[in-house]
XYZ file of C-alpha atoms in Angstrom:
573
model
C 16.935 -12.823 6.258
C 16.815 -9.451 4.447
C 13.102 -9.052 3.961
C 10.374 -6.817 5.300
C 9.106 -8.773 8.279
C 8.560 -5.787 10.558
C 5.323 -3.876 10.031
C 4.934 -0.310 11.306
C 2.443 0.233 14.069
C -0.914 1.898 13.361
C -0.762 0.703 9.798
C -4.443 1.239 9.128
C -5.143 4.014 11.618
C -2.829 6.975 11.078
C -2.749 9.560 13.817
C -3.349 13.269 13.472
C -1.148 15.639 15.418
C -2.659 18.820 16.788
C -0.998 21.785 18.397
C -1.367 22.683 22.038
C 0.110 25.821 23.564
C 0.640 25.198 27.258
C -0.641 27.925 29.586
C 2.159 30.041 31.029
C 4.867 28.273 29.044
C 7.430 29.821 26.788
C 6.372 30.661 23.257
C 8.702 27.991 21.885
C 7.030 25.101 23.715
C 4.487 23.176 21.686
C 3.118 19.680 21.956
C 1.870 17.145 19.448
C -0.976 15.069 20.822
C -2.429 11.869 19.412
C -5.973 12.717 18.368
C -7.100 9.128 18.951
C -6.384 9.280 22.665
C -7.467 12.775 23.637
C -8.688 16.071 22.300
C -6.411 18.979 22.936
C -7.536 22.548 22.659
C -6.158 23.881 19.408
C -4.771 27.333 19.963
C -4.327 29.336 16.821
C -0.782 30.469 16.153
C 0.101 32.909 13.482
C 0.697 30.823 10.377
C 2.976 32.318 7.784
C 2.191 32.065 4.129
C 5.255 29.849 3.802
C 6.629 32.152 1.174
C 9.323 34.366 2.612
C 10.641 37.045 0.266
C 14.013 35.320 -0.020
C 12.473 32.026 -1.063
C 10.087 33.738 -3.483
C 12.968 35.490 -5.208
C 15.040 32.347 -5.444
C 12.446 29.712 -6.199
C 10.026 31.108 -8.729
C 10.469 28.045 -10.925
C 8.344 25.738 -8.811
C 7.713 22.182 -9.879
C 7.722 20.513 -13.264
C 3.938 20.789 -13.434
C 3.123 23.780 -11.217
C 4.894 26.634 -9.460
C 5.247 26.897 -5.703
C 7.453 29.192 -3.635
C 8.078 26.625 -0.883
C 11.433 24.913 -0.814
C 11.372 23.190 2.571
C 8.508 22.446 4.892
C 7.812 19.950 7.655
C 4.216 19.263 8.649
C 3.254 16.841 11.418
C -0.442 16.084 11.328
C -1.905 19.519 10.591
C 0.822 21.592 12.222
C 3.348 23.387 10.014
C 6.564 23.231 12.024
C 8.487 25.260 9.423
C 6.058 28.175 9.594
C 6.225 28.186 13.382
C 10.030 28.025 13.420
C 10.334 30.864 10.928
C 8.746 33.326 13.380
C 10.064 31.724 16.559
C 13.206 29.640 17.004
C 14.601 26.904 14.764
C 16.745 25.257 17.430
C 13.848 25.182 19.885
C 11.610 23.630 17.243
C 14.182 20.934 16.446
C 14.746 20.049 20.094
C 11.044 19.981 20.923
C 10.108 17.810 17.936
C 12.919 15.408 18.797
C 11.913 15.313 22.479
C 8.282 14.590 21.722
C 9.232 12.055 19.067
C 11.278 10.094 21.620
C 8.435 10.368 24.154
C 5.755 9.248 21.685
C 3.820 6.148 22.782
C 4.146 4.362 19.451
C 7.850 5.140 19.105
C 8.436 3.763 22.599
C 6.450 0.644 21.756
C 8.893 0.017 18.888
C 12.025 -0.581 20.967
C 14.293 -1.066 17.952
C 13.191 2.241 16.443
C 13.580 4.131 19.717
C 17.119 2.833 20.267
C 18.098 3.775 16.707
C 16.594 7.257 16.967
C 18.371 7.897 20.265
C 21.618 6.416 18.972
C 21.565 8.749 15.965
C 20.379 11.804 17.896
C 22.906 14.284 16.509
C 22.397 13.251 12.875
C 18.622 13.179 13.245
C 18.563 16.661 14.773
C 20.734 17.964 11.931
C 18.336 16.444 9.432
C 15.329 17.817 11.286
C 16.872 21.260 11.052
C 17.309 20.862 7.293
C 13.722 19.732 6.831
C 12.298 22.527 8.973
C 14.364 25.516 7.874
C 12.705 27.046 4.825
C 15.854 28.604 3.462
C 17.455 28.059 0.065
C 21.047 26.921 -0.135
C 23.463 28.230 -2.705
C 24.469 26.076 -5.627
C 28.013 24.797 -5.225
C 30.286 21.953 -6.198
C 30.327 20.576 -2.658
C 28.787 17.280 -1.584
C 26.109 19.207 0.303
C 24.715 21.207 -2.601
C 23.967 20.586 -6.268
C 26.325 22.630 -8.480
C 23.423 24.040 -10.524
C 20.328 23.721 -8.359
C 21.592 24.138 -4.821
C 19.644 22.709 -1.904
C 17.168 19.859 -2.334
C 13.479 20.603 -1.941
C 12.113 18.849 1.148
C 8.340 19.201 1.358
C 7.768 16.696 4.145
C 4.460 15.725 5.771
C 3.759 12.896 8.218
C 0.575 11.754 9.945
C 2.306 11.090 13.234
C 5.510 11.386 15.200
C 5.997 7.655 14.726
C 6.086 7.955 10.933
C 8.296 11.030 11.201
C 10.746 8.997 13.291
C 10.847 6.242 10.678
C 11.313 8.733 7.861
C 14.086 10.631 9.616
C 15.951 7.511 10.655
C 15.603 6.053 7.169
C 17.032 9.200 5.584
C 19.944 9.320 8.027
C 20.790 5.617 7.763
C 20.713 5.665 3.953
C 23.144 8.593 3.668
C 26.136 6.342 2.810
C 24.151 4.776 -0.024
C 23.054 8.180 -1.329
C 26.750 8.946 -1.756
C 27.244 5.612 -3.495
C 24.363 6.409 -5.838
C 25.796 9.838 -6.591
C 29.116 8.245 -7.556
C 27.291 5.621 -9.621
C 25.357 8.304 -11.505
C 28.635 10.014 -12.390
C 30.013 6.673 -13.581
C 26.980 6.116 -15.811
C 27.573 9.469 -17.498
C 31.178 8.414 -18.186
C 30.306 4.873 -19.319
C 30.912 4.877 -23.085
C 29.810 1.238 -23.659
C 26.539 1.969 -21.855
C 25.984 4.954 -24.111
C 26.720 2.786 -27.141
C 24.024 0.349 -26.045
C 21.641 3.273 -25.562
C 22.532 4.532 -29.040
C 21.337 1.223 -30.431
C 17.979 1.809 -28.759
C 17.731 5.290 -30.257
C 18.486 3.847 -33.696
C 15.658 1.354 -33.305
C 13.315 4.172 -32.314
C 14.355 6.223 -35.351
C 13.321 3.482 -37.752
C 10.215 2.596 -35.743
C 8.943 6.151 -36.117
C 9.548 6.135 -39.869
C 7.838 2.764 -40.324
C 4.639 3.266 -38.323
C 2.512 3.275 -41.474
C 4.393 0.309 -42.935
C 3.605 -1.640 -39.754
C -0.069 -0.725 -40.043
C -0.068 1.340 -36.840
C -1.104 4.586 -38.544
C -2.323 5.665 -41.968
C 0.007 7.562 -44.331
C -1.556 10.926 -43.468
C -0.942 10.449 -39.758
C 2.559 9.134 -40.477
C 3.376 12.360 -42.267
C 1.860 14.435 -39.452
C 4.055 12.657 -36.893
C 7.191 13.213 -38.957
C 6.317 16.872 -39.448
C 5.888 17.426 -35.701
C 9.096 15.647 -34.760
C 11.108 17.344 -37.519
C 9.928 20.826 -36.524
C 9.686 20.241 -32.776
C 6.241 21.863 -32.791
C 2.734 20.509 -32.370
C 0.532 20.729 -35.457
C -2.322 21.823 -33.183
C -2.397 25.380 -31.865
C -2.969 26.122 -28.209
C -1.848 27.822 -25.014
C -1.125 27.027 -21.380
C -3.728 28.160 -18.840
C -3.066 29.495 -15.343
C -2.740 25.918 -14.046
C -0.070 25.085 -16.668
C -2.501 22.854 -18.557
C -2.434 22.945 -22.346
C -5.684 24.124 -23.942
C -6.365 23.892 -27.661
C -6.917 27.354 -29.095
C -6.775 28.216 -32.787
C -5.787 31.735 -31.791
C -2.784 30.315 -29.965
C 0.538 29.054 -31.270
C 2.075 25.779 -32.331
C 3.547 24.494 -29.059
C 7.136 23.394 -28.512
C 7.210 19.638 -28.015
C 8.825 17.999 -25.014
C 7.892 18.587 -21.384
C 11.432 18.013 -20.064
C 12.957 20.005 -22.916
C 10.684 22.978 -22.250
C 11.429 22.838 -18.533
C 15.215 22.732 -18.897
C 15.203 25.549 -21.465
C 12.953 27.828 -19.380
C 14.856 27.114 -16.161
C 18.218 27.757 -17.832
C 16.959 31.118 -19.034
C 15.451 32.029 -15.673
C 18.560 31.018 -13.732
C 20.901 32.402 -16.412
C 22.711 29.058 -16.274
C 23.610 27.355 -19.548
C 24.470 24.117 -17.712
C 20.762 23.511 -17.126
C 19.889 23.883 -20.812
C 19.778 21.031 -23.328
C 21.076 20.495 -26.841
C 18.120 18.715 -28.465
C 17.516 20.435 -31.832
C 14.115 21.392 -33.229
C 14.418 18.378 -35.529
C 14.264 15.824 -32.745
C 14.782 12.949 -35.156
C 18.381 14.112 -35.589
C 19.207 12.857 -32.090
C 17.854 9.425 -33.034
C 19.605 9.428 -36.415
C 22.994 10.470 -35.037
C 22.949 9.777 -31.270
C 26.742 9.863 -30.940
C 26.643 13.635 -31.435
C 24.485 14.258 -28.360
C 25.003 14.055 -24.612
C 23.506 11.411 -22.367
C 21.355 14.118 -20.804
C 19.988 15.159 -24.211
C 19.187 11.562 -25.105
C 17.446 11.018 -21.786
C 15.327 14.164 -22.169
C 14.290 13.160 -25.666
C 13.456 9.575 -24.711
C 11.301 10.840 -21.853
C 9.530 13.321 -24.102
C 8.973 10.764 -26.873
C 7.491 8.423 -24.275
C 4.966 11.156 -23.502
C 4.541 12.023 -27.198
C 3.528 8.476 -28.134
C 1.721 7.695 -24.868
C -1.489 8.960 -23.321
C -1.583 12.729 -23.516
C -0.794 14.465 -20.253
C -2.445 17.774 -19.388
C 0.852 19.654 -19.612
C 1.459 18.561 -23.211
C -0.214 19.651 -26.461
C -2.373 17.379 -28.555
C -0.140 15.607 -31.090
C -0.377 13.161 -33.958
C 1.565 10.549 -31.980
C -0.557 10.145 -28.862
C -1.953 6.765 -27.743
C 0.364 4.672 -29.935
C 2.425 3.378 -27.018
C 0.932 0.245 -25.417
C -0.477 0.798 -21.932
C 1.452 -0.812 -19.081
C 0.183 -4.157 -17.784
C -0.073 -5.442 -14.230
C 3.161 -7.412 -14.654
C 4.925 -4.237 -15.794
C 4.138 -2.506 -12.501
C 5.305 -4.963 -9.844
C 7.124 -3.583 -6.790
C 9.399 -5.648 -4.541
C 8.247 -6.083 -0.949
C 10.563 -8.917 0.147
C 13.879 -10.410 -0.965
C 15.887 -13.532 -0.168
C 19.435 -13.702 1.135
C 20.810 -13.094 -2.382
C 18.656 -9.999 -2.819
C 16.263 -11.597 -5.293
C 12.586 -10.651 -5.221
C 10.401 -13.066 -3.230
C 7.402 -10.825 -2.587
C 5.735 -8.109 -4.627
C 2.642 -5.958 -5.074
C 1.418 -4.218 -8.218
C 1.024 -0.492 -8.719
C -1.967 -1.344 -10.935
C -4.109 -3.121 -8.329
C -6.958 -1.648 -6.312
C -8.211 1.894 -5.948
C -6.150 5.074 -6.104
C -5.134 4.722 -2.465
C -3.916 1.157 -2.947
C -1.933 2.128 -6.034
C -0.351 5.016 -4.177
C 0.611 2.769 -1.273
C 2.100 0.178 -3.642
C 4.334 2.933 -4.995
C 5.266 3.958 -1.450
C 4.040 7.510 -1.957
C 3.294 9.505 1.185
C 1.340 12.677 1.943
C 3.539 14.806 -0.316
C 5.605 14.122 -3.422
C 8.745 14.231 -1.251
C 7.533 11.976 1.582
C 7.458 8.185 1.509
C 4.568 6.231 3.000
C 6.396 4.671 5.941
C 3.793 1.891 6.189
C 4.140 0.855 2.532
C 5.794 -2.583 2.214
C 8.392 -1.305 -0.263
C 9.352 1.493 2.135
C 9.629 -0.926 5.049
C 11.942 -3.127 2.972
C 14.111 -0.208 1.878
C 14.394 1.053 5.452
C 15.454 -2.412 6.611
C 18.123 -2.583 3.905
C 19.151 1.055 4.508
C 18.636 1.929 0.848
C 17.643 5.435 -0.278
C 14.006 6.049 -1.198
C 12.255 9.343 -1.775
C 9.615 9.951 -4.456
C 8.143 6.448 -4.687
C 8.489 3.682 -7.264
C 8.669 5.279 -10.699
C 5.770 4.993 -13.142
C 7.755 7.216 -15.502
C 10.374 4.470 -15.640
C 7.674 1.893 -16.390
C 6.430 3.939 -19.339
C 9.913 4.627 -20.665
C 10.628 0.903 -20.494
C 7.377 0.356 -22.428
C 8.756 2.659 -25.113
C 11.881 0.502 -25.287
C 9.758 -2.651 -25.396
C 7.658 -1.132 -28.194
C 10.706 -0.726 -30.441
C 12.107 -4.174 -29.630
C 14.951 -3.210 -27.308
C 17.463 -5.875 -26.313
C 18.214 -6.819 -22.716
C 21.370 -4.721 -22.783
C 19.550 -1.725 -24.248
C 16.900 -2.008 -21.533
C 19.644 -2.021 -18.909
C 21.332 1.006 -20.456
C 18.031 2.880 -20.478
C 17.251 2.052 -16.848
C 20.678 3.164 -15.649
C 20.394 6.361 -17.709
C 17.013 7.207 -16.165
C 18.461 6.772 -12.683
C 21.596 8.778 -13.445
C 19.680 11.672 -14.982
C 17.418 12.007 -11.962
C 20.401 11.938 -9.630
C 22.532 14.401 -11.629
C 20.478 16.635 -13.902
C 16.924 16.623 -12.566
C 15.971 19.866 -10.791
C 16.171 18.942 -7.102
C 14.150 22.048 -6.262
C 11.087 20.608 -7.959
C 8.004 19.762 -5.894
C 8.419 16.268 -7.306
C 11.391 14.587 -5.666
C 13.733 12.523 -7.812
C 13.583 8.733 -7.930
C 16.412 6.768 -6.328
C 18.143 3.706 -7.777
C 15.765 1.350 -5.950
C 12.742 3.307 -7.173
C 13.952 3.044 -10.791
C 15.584 -0.376 -11.117
C 12.961 -2.177 -9.046
C 10.364 -1.493 -11.753
C 12.881 -1.839 -14.611
C 13.371 -5.360 -13.266
C 9.895 -6.129 -14.639
C 11.391 -5.670 -18.114
C 14.327 -8.031 -17.605
C 16.848 -5.598 -16.117
C 19.127 -7.202 -13.528
C 18.467 -5.816 -10.067
C 18.910 -7.255 -6.598
C 19.193 -5.527 -3.257
C 20.893 -6.409 -0.029
C 21.866 -4.537 3.125
C 23.598 -1.343 1.961
C 24.074 -2.868 -1.481
C 22.531 -2.702 -4.953
C 23.264 -5.377 -7.557
C 22.700 -3.634 -10.890
C 23.776 -3.914 -14.552
C 27.459 -3.321 -15.213
C 27.731 -2.584 -18.921
C 31.175 -3.043 -20.476
C 32.603 -3.129 -23.995
C 32.630 -6.926 -23.951
C 28.902 -7.052 -23.127
C 27.951 -4.785 -26.008
C 30.273 -6.588 -28.434
C 28.861 -9.991 -27.500
C 25.292 -8.839 -28.104
C 26.308 -7.165 -31.375
C 27.998 -10.355 -32.629
C 24.822 -12.311 -32.065
C 22.835 -9.699 -33.935
C 25.370 -9.647 -36.773
C 25.240 -13.418 -37.192
C 21.447 -13.277 -37.381
C 21.654 -10.477 -39.954
C 23.998 -12.514 -42.161
C 21.692 -15.523 -41.923
C 18.600 -13.549 -42.942
C 20.426 -11.856 -45.818
C 21.480 -15.259 -47.164
C 17.893 -16.481 -46.922
C 16.708 -13.488 -48.952
C 19.366 -14.166 -51.594
C 18.265 -17.803 -51.844
C 14.624 -16.751 -52.110
C 15.433 -14.464 -55.041
C 17.073 -17.212 -57.109
C 14.962 -18.247 -60.033
C 12.538 -15.359 -59.701
C 11.864 -13.392 -62.855
C 11.816 -9.887 -61.429
C 11.443 -6.919 -63.727
C 12.599 -3.364 -63.377
C 12.539 -1.153 -61.420
C 12.025 -3.710 -58.630
C 15.125 -5.706 -59.540
C 17.292 -2.604 -59.375
C 15.818 -1.547 -56.034
C 16.505 -4.923 -54.453
C 20.003 -5.079 -55.930
C 20.799 -1.649 -54.493
C 19.620 -2.722 -51.041
C 21.887 -5.769 -51.192
C 24.780 -3.511 -52.167
C 23.963 -1.238 -49.222
C 24.006 -4.198 -46.843
C 27.321 -5.354 -48.304
C 28.850 -1.919 -47.655
C 27.448 -1.850 -44.128
C 28.802 -5.345 -43.568
C 32.298 -4.169 -44.481
C 32.010 -1.229 -42.089
C 30.783 -3.464 -39.281
C 33.574 -6.009 -39.761
C 36.264 -3.327 -39.668
C 34.711 -1.672 -36.624
C 34.341 -5.026 -34.878
C 38.062 -5.635 -35.291
C 39.063 -2.293 -33.764
C 36.468 -2.408 -30.990
C 37.658 -5.885 -29.997
C 41.375 -5.052 -30.020
C 42.722 -4.796 -26.491
C 45.801 -2.979 -27.763
C 43.679 -0.032 -28.911
C 42.981 2.865 -26.562
C 39.560 3.096 -24.957
C 38.348 5.989 -27.112
C 39.169 4.110 -30.319
C 37.416 1.002 -29.073
C 34.257 2.814 -28.006
C 34.144 4.931 -31.178
C 34.172 1.748 -33.224
C 31.706 0.121 -30.868
C 29.285 2.912 -31.742
C 29.916 2.274 -35.446
C 29.053 -1.395 -34.947
C 25.852 -0.663 -33.044
C 24.555 2.039 -35.380
C 25.507 0.337 -38.657
C 23.828 -2.871 -37.522
C 20.582 -0.948 -37.018
C 20.994 0.531 -40.509
C 21.522 -2.957 -41.934
C 18.426 -4.275 -40.172
C 16.417 -1.459 -41.763
C 17.778 -2.384 -45.207
C 16.695 -5.959 -44.569
C 13.219 -4.742 -43.652
C 13.021 -2.868 -46.937
C 14.116 -5.975 -48.893
C 11.453 -8.044 -47.169
C 8.803 -5.421 -47.920
C 9.724 -5.559 -51.611
C 9.840 -9.357 -51.648
C 6.378 -9.456 -50.133
C 5.056 -7.716 -53.258
C 6.373 -10.503 -55.534
C 4.222 -13.575 -56.204
C 6.358 -16.557 -55.175
C 5.999 -19.687 -57.364
C 4.682 -22.678 -55.453
C 7.747 -24.809 -56.247
C 10.160 -22.367 -54.565
């Protein structure tokens, strides 16, 4: 049964590795000793600053939140293997770590792990070399390097040789699925029906933002302040970023550019002199929501992420804005993580990322000692390793909060699925893999999106995820259209017999005329989008018309209802 029945040894008592230099031995020989069993004299070796000139020159960008010159580093316990190898011998370091890993007491006690590590010796040594060697790789179009960012950052740290063995084996065994996920991410970017569904979500968000005061969520003054910020792309408050990249309010400062991801992509594109890294979100961010067809999937993803942060709890790297704290906070049910599945891949066990202290929450997410190391004892990690599925950064709280944004605007099931797949694809394709913060894999995204109704199951070497096609989007749109027609007819019936004066009568009549025109557009677009004899571009273009015009019609209905609510209705109607 594909579930996490095997628990790593030393679950509650992690080991600490210390360095011992054997008397009279070669400089390349070092030994990791389990601090629980014996104390070994720690002999100081020259530790490098982990910032070779080559890496400094190449990797000045650092992480999304802070800058670091390190690209790759492997630490076992307290010993920095990468620093040692940089002044000694990489091959010797790889061979010695592998030898001691296979000789480790806990690894030997786990017969299945030992056999797998020995059976994958060549691949594991290659991966060890990649984790240890602190050397940037050139960007290229090959499978081994990102075309814009080059080599992945690998800041790895493990408490023990046992956990290192599990992490290495897990990375090696999930390589086929990493390739599958890369192909899937490319497919998402080419999936026009998925983008149409996402466009519907952006349309909902556009009208939500304009109607915050009408819904009683903000007062008119704050409504105007929000619109001003989003139309200019600048915070109303003035401030600056301190040496820790935290925003500090300062009236002597400047109005700050909105959008953490937008700022990062723009700055990195300029620093790398690479336009591919840049984005196309205009200063008037509402334009992307008003006309989403004109923007790339990457641009829409960046904006959705940044609007999630704009309307959520303010993060230290963002300026104070008029929109903060409007987004509902995630609940316990929103943050469940799968720890066991049945034979069909359906969740049968789970923990919450909201339960317990900070350590418990971190373990629930599967986060290890660094932002690029999984906690090998975390139940979600154990499950993923068993199923040979890629994991890296930990289950994604960013995904949870972006799904909350979608929930806030009333996203449909299909729109939720489109958003989840877009989040995954962006992190796999366009996220800076050099960042200190590793990207989230498909499991780490869809497993939490599942809490919002997104289809996701996992089996050995297999993900079962949403497959969005034209027929899916059309079916959902037809249901929405039928509901729209029904509500419009109800409004028309309600108006009969009412003695409505001007200018109200004219306003309502104009809204009905607008809906009639939209209805004609939707019907014509439905016909072309549904026609199998039309080419794919024609069908998807008209699918976008259907999705966007339906959102416009819903907004017209909202305006009619708002006007009707101002009219005293006779008791006999």
